[in-house]
Every structure is written in structure tokens, then in C-alpha cells.
Coordinates of C-alpha atoms in Angstrom, one line a residue:
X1 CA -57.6 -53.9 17.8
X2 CA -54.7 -53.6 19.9
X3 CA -51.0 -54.8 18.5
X4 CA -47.5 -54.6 18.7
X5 CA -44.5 -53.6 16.4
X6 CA -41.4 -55.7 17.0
X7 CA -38.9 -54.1 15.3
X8 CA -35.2 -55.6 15.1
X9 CA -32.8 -52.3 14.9
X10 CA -30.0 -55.3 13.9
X11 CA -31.8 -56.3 11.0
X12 CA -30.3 -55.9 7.1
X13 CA -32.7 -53.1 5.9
X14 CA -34.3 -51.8 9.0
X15 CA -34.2 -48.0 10.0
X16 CA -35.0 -45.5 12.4
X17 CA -36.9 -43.7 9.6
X18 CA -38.8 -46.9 8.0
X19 CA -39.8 -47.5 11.8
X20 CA -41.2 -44.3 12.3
X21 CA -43.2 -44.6 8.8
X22 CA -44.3 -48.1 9.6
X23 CA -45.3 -47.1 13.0
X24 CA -47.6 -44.1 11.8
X25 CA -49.3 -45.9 9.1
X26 CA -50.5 -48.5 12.0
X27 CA -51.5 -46.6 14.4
X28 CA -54.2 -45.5 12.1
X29 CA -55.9 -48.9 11.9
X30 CA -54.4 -49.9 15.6
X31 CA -53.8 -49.4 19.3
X32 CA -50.0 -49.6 18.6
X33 CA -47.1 -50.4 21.2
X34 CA -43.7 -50.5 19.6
X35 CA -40.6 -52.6 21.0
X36 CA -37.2 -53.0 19.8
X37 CA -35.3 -56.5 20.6
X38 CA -32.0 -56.1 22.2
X39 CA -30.4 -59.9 22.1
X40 CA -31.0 -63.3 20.9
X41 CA -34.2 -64.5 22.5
X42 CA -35.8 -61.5 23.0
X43 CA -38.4 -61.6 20.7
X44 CA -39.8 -64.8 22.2
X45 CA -40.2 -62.7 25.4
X46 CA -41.6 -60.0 24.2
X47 CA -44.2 -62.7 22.3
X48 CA -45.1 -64.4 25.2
X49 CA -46.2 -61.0 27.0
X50 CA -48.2 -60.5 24.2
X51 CA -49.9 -63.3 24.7
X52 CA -50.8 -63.0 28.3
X53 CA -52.1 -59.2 27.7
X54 CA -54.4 -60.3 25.3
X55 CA -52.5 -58.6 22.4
X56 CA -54.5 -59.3 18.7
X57 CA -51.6 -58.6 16.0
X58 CA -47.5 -59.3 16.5
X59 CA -46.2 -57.4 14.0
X60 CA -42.3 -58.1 12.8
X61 CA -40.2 -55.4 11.3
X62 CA -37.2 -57.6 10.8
X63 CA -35.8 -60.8 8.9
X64 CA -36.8 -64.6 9.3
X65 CA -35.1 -65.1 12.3
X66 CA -36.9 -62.5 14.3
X67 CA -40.3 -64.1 12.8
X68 CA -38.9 -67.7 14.3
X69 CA -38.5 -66.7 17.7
X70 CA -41.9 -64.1 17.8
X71 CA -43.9 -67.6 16.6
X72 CA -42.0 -69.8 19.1
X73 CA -42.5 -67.5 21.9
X74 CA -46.3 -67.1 20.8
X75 CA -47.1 -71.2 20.9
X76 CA -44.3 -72.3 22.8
X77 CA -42.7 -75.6 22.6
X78 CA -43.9 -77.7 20.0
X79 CA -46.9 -80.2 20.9
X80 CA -49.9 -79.6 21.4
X81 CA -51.3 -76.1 20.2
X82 CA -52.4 -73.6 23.0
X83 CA -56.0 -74.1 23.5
X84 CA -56.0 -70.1 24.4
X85 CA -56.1 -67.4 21.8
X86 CA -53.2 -66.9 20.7
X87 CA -52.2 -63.2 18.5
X88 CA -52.4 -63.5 14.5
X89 CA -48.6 -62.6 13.3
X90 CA -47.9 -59.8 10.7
X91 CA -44.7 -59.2 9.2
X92 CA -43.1 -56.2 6.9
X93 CA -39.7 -57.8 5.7
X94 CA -36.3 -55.9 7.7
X95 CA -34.1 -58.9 7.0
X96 CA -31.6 -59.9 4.4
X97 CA -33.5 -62.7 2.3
X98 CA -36.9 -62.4 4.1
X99 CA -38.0 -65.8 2.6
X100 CA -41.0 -65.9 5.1
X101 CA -42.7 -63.2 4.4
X102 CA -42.0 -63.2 0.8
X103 CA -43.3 -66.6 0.7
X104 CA -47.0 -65.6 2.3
X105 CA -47.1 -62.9 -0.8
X106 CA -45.8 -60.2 1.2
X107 CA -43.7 -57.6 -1.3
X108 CA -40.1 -57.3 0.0
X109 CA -40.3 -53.5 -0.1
X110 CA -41.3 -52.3 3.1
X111 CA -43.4 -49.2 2.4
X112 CA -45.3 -51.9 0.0
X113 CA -45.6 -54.3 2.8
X114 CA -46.7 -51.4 4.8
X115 CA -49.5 -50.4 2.7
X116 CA -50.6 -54.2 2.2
X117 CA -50.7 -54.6 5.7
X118 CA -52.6 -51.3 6.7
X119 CA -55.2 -52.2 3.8
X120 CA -55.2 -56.0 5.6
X121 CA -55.6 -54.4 9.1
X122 CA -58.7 -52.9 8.2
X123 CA -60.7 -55.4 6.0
X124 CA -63.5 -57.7 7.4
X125 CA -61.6 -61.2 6.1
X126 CA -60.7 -63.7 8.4
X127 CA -57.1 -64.0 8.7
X128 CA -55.5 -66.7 6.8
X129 CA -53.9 -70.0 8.7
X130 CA -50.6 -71.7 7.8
X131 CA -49.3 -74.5 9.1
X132 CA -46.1 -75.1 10.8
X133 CA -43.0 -77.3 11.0
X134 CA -43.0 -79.7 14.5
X135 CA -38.9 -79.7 14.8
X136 CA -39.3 -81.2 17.8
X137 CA -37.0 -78.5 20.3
X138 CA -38.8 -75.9 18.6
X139 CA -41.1 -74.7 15.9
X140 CA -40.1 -73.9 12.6
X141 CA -41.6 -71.8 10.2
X142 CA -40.3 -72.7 6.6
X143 CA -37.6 -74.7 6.0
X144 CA -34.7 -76.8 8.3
X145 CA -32.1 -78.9 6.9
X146 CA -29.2 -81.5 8.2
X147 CA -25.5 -81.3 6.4
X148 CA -23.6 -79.2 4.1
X149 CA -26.6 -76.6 4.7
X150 CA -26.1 -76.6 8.6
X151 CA -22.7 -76.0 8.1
X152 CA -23.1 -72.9 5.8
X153 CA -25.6 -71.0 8.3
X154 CA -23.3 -71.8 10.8
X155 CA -20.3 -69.6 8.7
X156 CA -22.7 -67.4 7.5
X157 CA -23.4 -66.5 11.0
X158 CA -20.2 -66.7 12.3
X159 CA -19.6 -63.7 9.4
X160 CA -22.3 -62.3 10.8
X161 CA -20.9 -62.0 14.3
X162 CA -17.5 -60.1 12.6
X163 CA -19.3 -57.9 10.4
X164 CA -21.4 -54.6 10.9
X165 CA -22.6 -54.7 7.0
X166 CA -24.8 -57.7 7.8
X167 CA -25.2 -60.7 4.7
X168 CA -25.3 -60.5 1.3
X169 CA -25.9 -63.0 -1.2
X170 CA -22.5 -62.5 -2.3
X171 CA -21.3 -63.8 1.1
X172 CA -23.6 -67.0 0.9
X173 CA -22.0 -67.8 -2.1
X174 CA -18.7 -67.6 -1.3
X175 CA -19.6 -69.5 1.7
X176 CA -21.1 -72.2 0.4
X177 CA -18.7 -72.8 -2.8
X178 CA -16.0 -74.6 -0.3
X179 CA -18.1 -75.9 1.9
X180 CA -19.8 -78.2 -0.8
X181 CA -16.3 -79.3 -2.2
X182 CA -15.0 -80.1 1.6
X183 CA -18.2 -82.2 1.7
X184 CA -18.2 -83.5 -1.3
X185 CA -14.9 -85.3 -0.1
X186 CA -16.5 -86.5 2.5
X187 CA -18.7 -90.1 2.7
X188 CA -22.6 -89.8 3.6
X189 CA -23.7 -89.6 7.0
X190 CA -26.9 -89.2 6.8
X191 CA -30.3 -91.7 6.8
X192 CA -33.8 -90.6 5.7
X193 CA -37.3 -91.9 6.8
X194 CA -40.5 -91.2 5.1
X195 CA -44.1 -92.6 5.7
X196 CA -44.4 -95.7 3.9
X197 CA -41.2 -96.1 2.1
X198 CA -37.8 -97.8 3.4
X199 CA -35.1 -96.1 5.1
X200 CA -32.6 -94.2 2.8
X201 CA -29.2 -94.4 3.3
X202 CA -26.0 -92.8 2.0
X203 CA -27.8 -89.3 2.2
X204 CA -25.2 -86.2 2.0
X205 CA -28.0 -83.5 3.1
X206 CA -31.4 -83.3 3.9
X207 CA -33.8 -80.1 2.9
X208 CA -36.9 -79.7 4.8
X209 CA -39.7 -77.3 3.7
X210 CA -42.6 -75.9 4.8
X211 CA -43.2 -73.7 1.5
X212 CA -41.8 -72.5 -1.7
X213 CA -39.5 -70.9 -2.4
X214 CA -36.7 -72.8 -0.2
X215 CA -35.3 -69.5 -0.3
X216 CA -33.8 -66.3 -2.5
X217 CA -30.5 -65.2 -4.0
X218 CA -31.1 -61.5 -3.8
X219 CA -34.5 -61.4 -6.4
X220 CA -34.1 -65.0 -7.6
X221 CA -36.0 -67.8 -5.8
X222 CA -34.7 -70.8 -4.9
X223 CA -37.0 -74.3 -5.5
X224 CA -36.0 -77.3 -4.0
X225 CA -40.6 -78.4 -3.6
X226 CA -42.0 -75.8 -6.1
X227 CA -45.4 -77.9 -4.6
X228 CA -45.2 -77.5 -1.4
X229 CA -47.2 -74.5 0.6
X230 CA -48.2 -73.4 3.9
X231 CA -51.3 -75.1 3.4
X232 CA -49.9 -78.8 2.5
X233 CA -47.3 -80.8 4.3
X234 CA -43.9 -81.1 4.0
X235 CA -41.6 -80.6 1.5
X236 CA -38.5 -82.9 1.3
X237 CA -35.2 -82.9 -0.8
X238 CA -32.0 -85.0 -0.9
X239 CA -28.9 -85.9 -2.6
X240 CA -27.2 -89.1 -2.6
X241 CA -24.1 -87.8 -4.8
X242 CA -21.8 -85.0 -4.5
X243 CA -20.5 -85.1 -7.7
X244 CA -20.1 -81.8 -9.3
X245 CA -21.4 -81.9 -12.8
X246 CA -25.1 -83.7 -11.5
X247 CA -25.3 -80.9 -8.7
X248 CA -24.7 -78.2 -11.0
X249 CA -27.2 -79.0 -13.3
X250 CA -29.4 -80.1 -10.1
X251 CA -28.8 -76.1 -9.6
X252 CA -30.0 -74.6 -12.9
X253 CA -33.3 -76.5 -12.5
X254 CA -33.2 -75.1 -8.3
X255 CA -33.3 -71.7 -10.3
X256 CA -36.6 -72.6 -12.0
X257 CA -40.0 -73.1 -10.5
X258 CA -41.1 -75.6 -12.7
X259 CA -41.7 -79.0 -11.2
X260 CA -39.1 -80.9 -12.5
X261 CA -36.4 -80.7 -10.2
X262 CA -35.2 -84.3 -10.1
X263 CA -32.4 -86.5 -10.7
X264 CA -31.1 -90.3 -10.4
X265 CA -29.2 -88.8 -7.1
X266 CA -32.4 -86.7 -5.9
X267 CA -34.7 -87.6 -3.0
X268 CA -37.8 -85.4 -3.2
X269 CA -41.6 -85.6 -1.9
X270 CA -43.9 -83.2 -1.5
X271 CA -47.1 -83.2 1.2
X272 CA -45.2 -85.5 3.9
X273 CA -47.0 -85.9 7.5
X274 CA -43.5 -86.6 8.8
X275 CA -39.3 -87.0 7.8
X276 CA -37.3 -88.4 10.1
X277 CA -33.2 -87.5 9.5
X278 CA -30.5 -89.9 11.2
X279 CA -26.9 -89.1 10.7
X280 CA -23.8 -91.8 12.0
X281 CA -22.1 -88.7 13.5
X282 CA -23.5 -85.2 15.0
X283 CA -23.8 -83.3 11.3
X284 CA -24.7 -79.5 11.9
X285 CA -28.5 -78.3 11.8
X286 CA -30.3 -75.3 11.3
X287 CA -34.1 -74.3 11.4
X288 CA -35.4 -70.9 9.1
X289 CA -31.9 -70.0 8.9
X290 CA -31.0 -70.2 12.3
X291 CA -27.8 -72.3 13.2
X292 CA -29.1 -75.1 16.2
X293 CA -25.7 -77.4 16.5
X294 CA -25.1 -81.0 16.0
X295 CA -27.6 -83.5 16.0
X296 CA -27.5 -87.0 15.6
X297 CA -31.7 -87.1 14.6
X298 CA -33.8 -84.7 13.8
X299 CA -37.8 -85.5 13.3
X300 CA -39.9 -83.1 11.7
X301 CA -43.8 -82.8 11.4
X302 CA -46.7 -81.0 9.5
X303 CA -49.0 -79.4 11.7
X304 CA -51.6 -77.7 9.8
X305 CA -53.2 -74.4 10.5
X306 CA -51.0 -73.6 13.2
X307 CA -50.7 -70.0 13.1
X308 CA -53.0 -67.2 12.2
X309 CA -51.1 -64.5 9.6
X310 CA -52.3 -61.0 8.0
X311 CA -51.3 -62.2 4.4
X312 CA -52.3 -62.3 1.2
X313 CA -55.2 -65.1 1.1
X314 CA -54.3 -68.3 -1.1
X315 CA -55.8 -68.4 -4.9
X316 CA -58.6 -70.5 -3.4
X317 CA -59.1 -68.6 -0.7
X318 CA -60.0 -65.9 -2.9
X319 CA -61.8 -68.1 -4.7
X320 CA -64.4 -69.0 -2.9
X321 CA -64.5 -65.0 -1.2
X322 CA -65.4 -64.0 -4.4

């Protein structure tokens, strides 16, 4: 089995030394190469090579947003899927929140990860398929939203830029406090289309998900669609109010994975084929974390078992294995 180790040396909680570790335990179960990205795009390079020499495992040492551009440069623009084979994706979490991998069952300790995904490496079972998010310019992996939450990536990585210590949860937070009152001032913008309901208007921001946890605050997850998986469609979640005192007890119930997230100013569906986002002016985007721009639509899609992963297999899964 041949693969390759993408590691990102930028990345929150990756190291010279955890590389070397990670590296050794692989090369027991693999024919290893090992590359380090060097600037914005590079993983999807390095991807694409790895589909053209045949490669059978991309493995990730680094945060969600390396794993967006190794699956974009692996199927490349959305559409139709390649009708080549295309490498199974691995990933041992280097990043600051690492929702992806934590999502699939992966442990957020590396040398856990590691062990998980040697043990992985050499077993028999198929490797599991997820499905994907169709954002139209590009793919995304698990989650994308329009509003107030494009604006806080954006800050988030403008901090980023500055700083050498990379993000903390902290720093979302303090983020995102005065950007929701500045919004909150602020009249909707946005419209929402689902299958076989009318148009919503007088939207403030739009969540899309392709799994749960939306994401984490340090160890705590995040629900916006406790329901929604890799293996189901999408997950959708919106406001129609800003007011303070129904958002913050919108957020206690966000910081409990039971299902009943939900309010008289809440928008949410799980298992949707499609959402379609419309906003009056360009409102800022961003896909798995990733800051895109402005947009004046956005129109997202389920595509189901998209991508091949070495991950956990679903309850089911192991299930019917057993």
C-alpha cells in the first residue's frame, strides 16, 4: 500500500517530533512519502499528484483546512465524481479545533490517532464512505455558513495572519462577542430555500452542515443538527432574530447534544438534498472554516458517499461486520 503524509508545519499542534513519530509508525503498515505544505493551495497540488501516481492513502497531519484543500485537490471541482480511483483520505488532527476528524471518531490526540490509524492501516475492512457538501466553487467537507459566521472566520483569520501563537478558543470568543452585537443592529439580508417549503425571508445567518458536531470550543462540542452525519444529507440552521436573551438560551441548548435545539426564531432541518442561501447584499462566506468572500448566493448539495476515509466505521457499520 503506497501513501503519503501531508503534514502542515503551520498547523496549531503539529511538530517536528510528532512528525517523526507519526511517520515511523506508518511506515510499518506503508510505502510512506512524506511532504510538508509551504502556502495556501499547496495541499491541493500535492493531492492531485497523488492522484495521477496512483497513491492509495492521503494522510493529513494538520487542521480542517488542510483536509479541505487535500479533498478538493483529490476530486476536483464539484460535479460529477471522478470516474477514476481516486486515494481514501486519512487524517491525525495538527489543527486548532480539528472538527473533521473528530467528527469521523478520530481521538484529537495525535499519538491516539496515530495508533487508530496504524491499527486501520492494516485491517481487512473496507474503508468507510462519507458524503460531501456540493458548494458549488468548491467542495466542502463539514460545514459552510453565510453572515455573522463569515464575518468571524474572516477576523479570526485576519488574527491569524498577525499572530505566530495560532487560534485559541479564547480568541473565537472574543471575536465573535462584537461581531454578533454589530449584527444584531443590523436588518436581515439573507433568504433561505429548502425542498418543498417557501422561501424564507428576514434570515440573519445561515449554518450549513455536513455532520455533527458544527464544531468545538476547546473539548466542548458545538450542535447546531445533533442528526445530521456524514452518511445523511444536510444539516441546516437559522435565525430570524438577533435578540440577545432568545440567542443566548439558543446557545445553552448549542452546548447540548440533545435534539431539541429549537426556537420560535430557529430555522432547522436535518437530511436536506439541497439549501439554497440568497442575501440583498454580498454578506461574507466561509466553507470548513475557510474565509471565501462575499457572495450574493450560495447553493449547497448532499452528495453521498463521496470520499473514501480510514475512520472509525458507523454503529451500523459495525453492526452488520459483526
Amino acid at each position: 500500500m503506497r501513501a503519503v503524509l501531508i503534514v502542515n508545519p503551520n498547523a496549531t499542534s503539529t511538530t517536528p517530533a510528532g512528525r517523526d513519530l507519526l511517520a515511523h509508525a506508518l511506515e510499518s503498515r506503508v510505502r510512506l512519502t512524506v511532504t510538508h505544505t509551504g502556502h495556501r493551495g499547496h495541499a491541493i497540488e500535492i493531492a492531485q499528484q497523488a492522484v495521477t501516481d496512483g497513491i492509495d492513502v492521503v494522510i493529513v497531519h494538520g487542521g480542517d483546512g488542510t483536509v479541505n484543500e487535500v479533498v478538493n485537490g483529490l476530486l476536483g471541482r464539484p460535479g460529477p465524481l471522478p470516474l477514476g480511483p481516486v486515494p481514501a483520505v486519512a487524517v491525525v488532527p495538527g489543527g486548532s479545533a480539528n472538527v473533521f476528524a473528530r467528527s469521523l471518531g478520530i481521538p484529537a490526540d495525535p499519538i491516539e490517532a496515530t495508533n487508530m490509524l496504524v491499527n486501520r492501516l492494516g485491517s481487512r475492512e473496507p474503508w468507510r464512505r462519507i458524503g460531501l457538501m456540493d458548494c458549488g466553487e468548491r467542495w466542502g467537507v463539514f460545514t459552510a455558513g453565510m453572515g455573522v459566521d463569515g464575518e468571524i472566520v474572516a477576523k479570526v483569520e485576519a488574527h491569524r495572519k498577525k499572530s505566530e501563537k495560532g487560534v485559541s478558543a479564547a480568541r473565537y470568543i472574543r471575536v465573535t462577542v462584537p461581531t454578533v452585537v454589530a449584527a444584531a443592529r443590523r436588518e436581515p439580508r439573507l433568504t433561505l430555500e429548502l425542498p418543498d417549503r417557501d422561501p424564507v425571508d428576514g434570515v440573519h445567518f445561515a449554518f450549513v452542515s455536513n455532520s455533527s458536531p458544527w464544531t468545538y470550543a476547546n473539548n466542548r462540542a458545538v450542535y447546531t443538527n445533533p442528526g445530521t452525519r456524514f452518511e445523511t444529507g444536510l444539516g441546516v440552521f437559522a435565525t430570524t432574530s438577533m435578540n440577545v436573551w432568545r440567542n443566548l438560551l439558543l446557545a445553552r441548548r448549542m452546548l447540548s447534544a440533545r435534539a431539541n435545539i429549537k426556537g420560535a426564531h430557529v430555522i432547522r432541518e436535518d437530511d436536506v438534498e439541497w439549501v439554497r442561501i440568497t442575501a440583498a447584499t454580498p454578506v461574507a462566506c466561509q466553507i470548513d472554516g475557510d474565509y471565501i468572500g462575499e457572495r450574493e448566493m450560495m447553493m449547497f448539495r448532499s452528495v453521498s458517499r463521496a470520499l473514501s476515509v480510514v475512520a472509525p466505521p458507523t454503529e451500523t457499520e459495525s453492526e452488520l461486520r459483526g
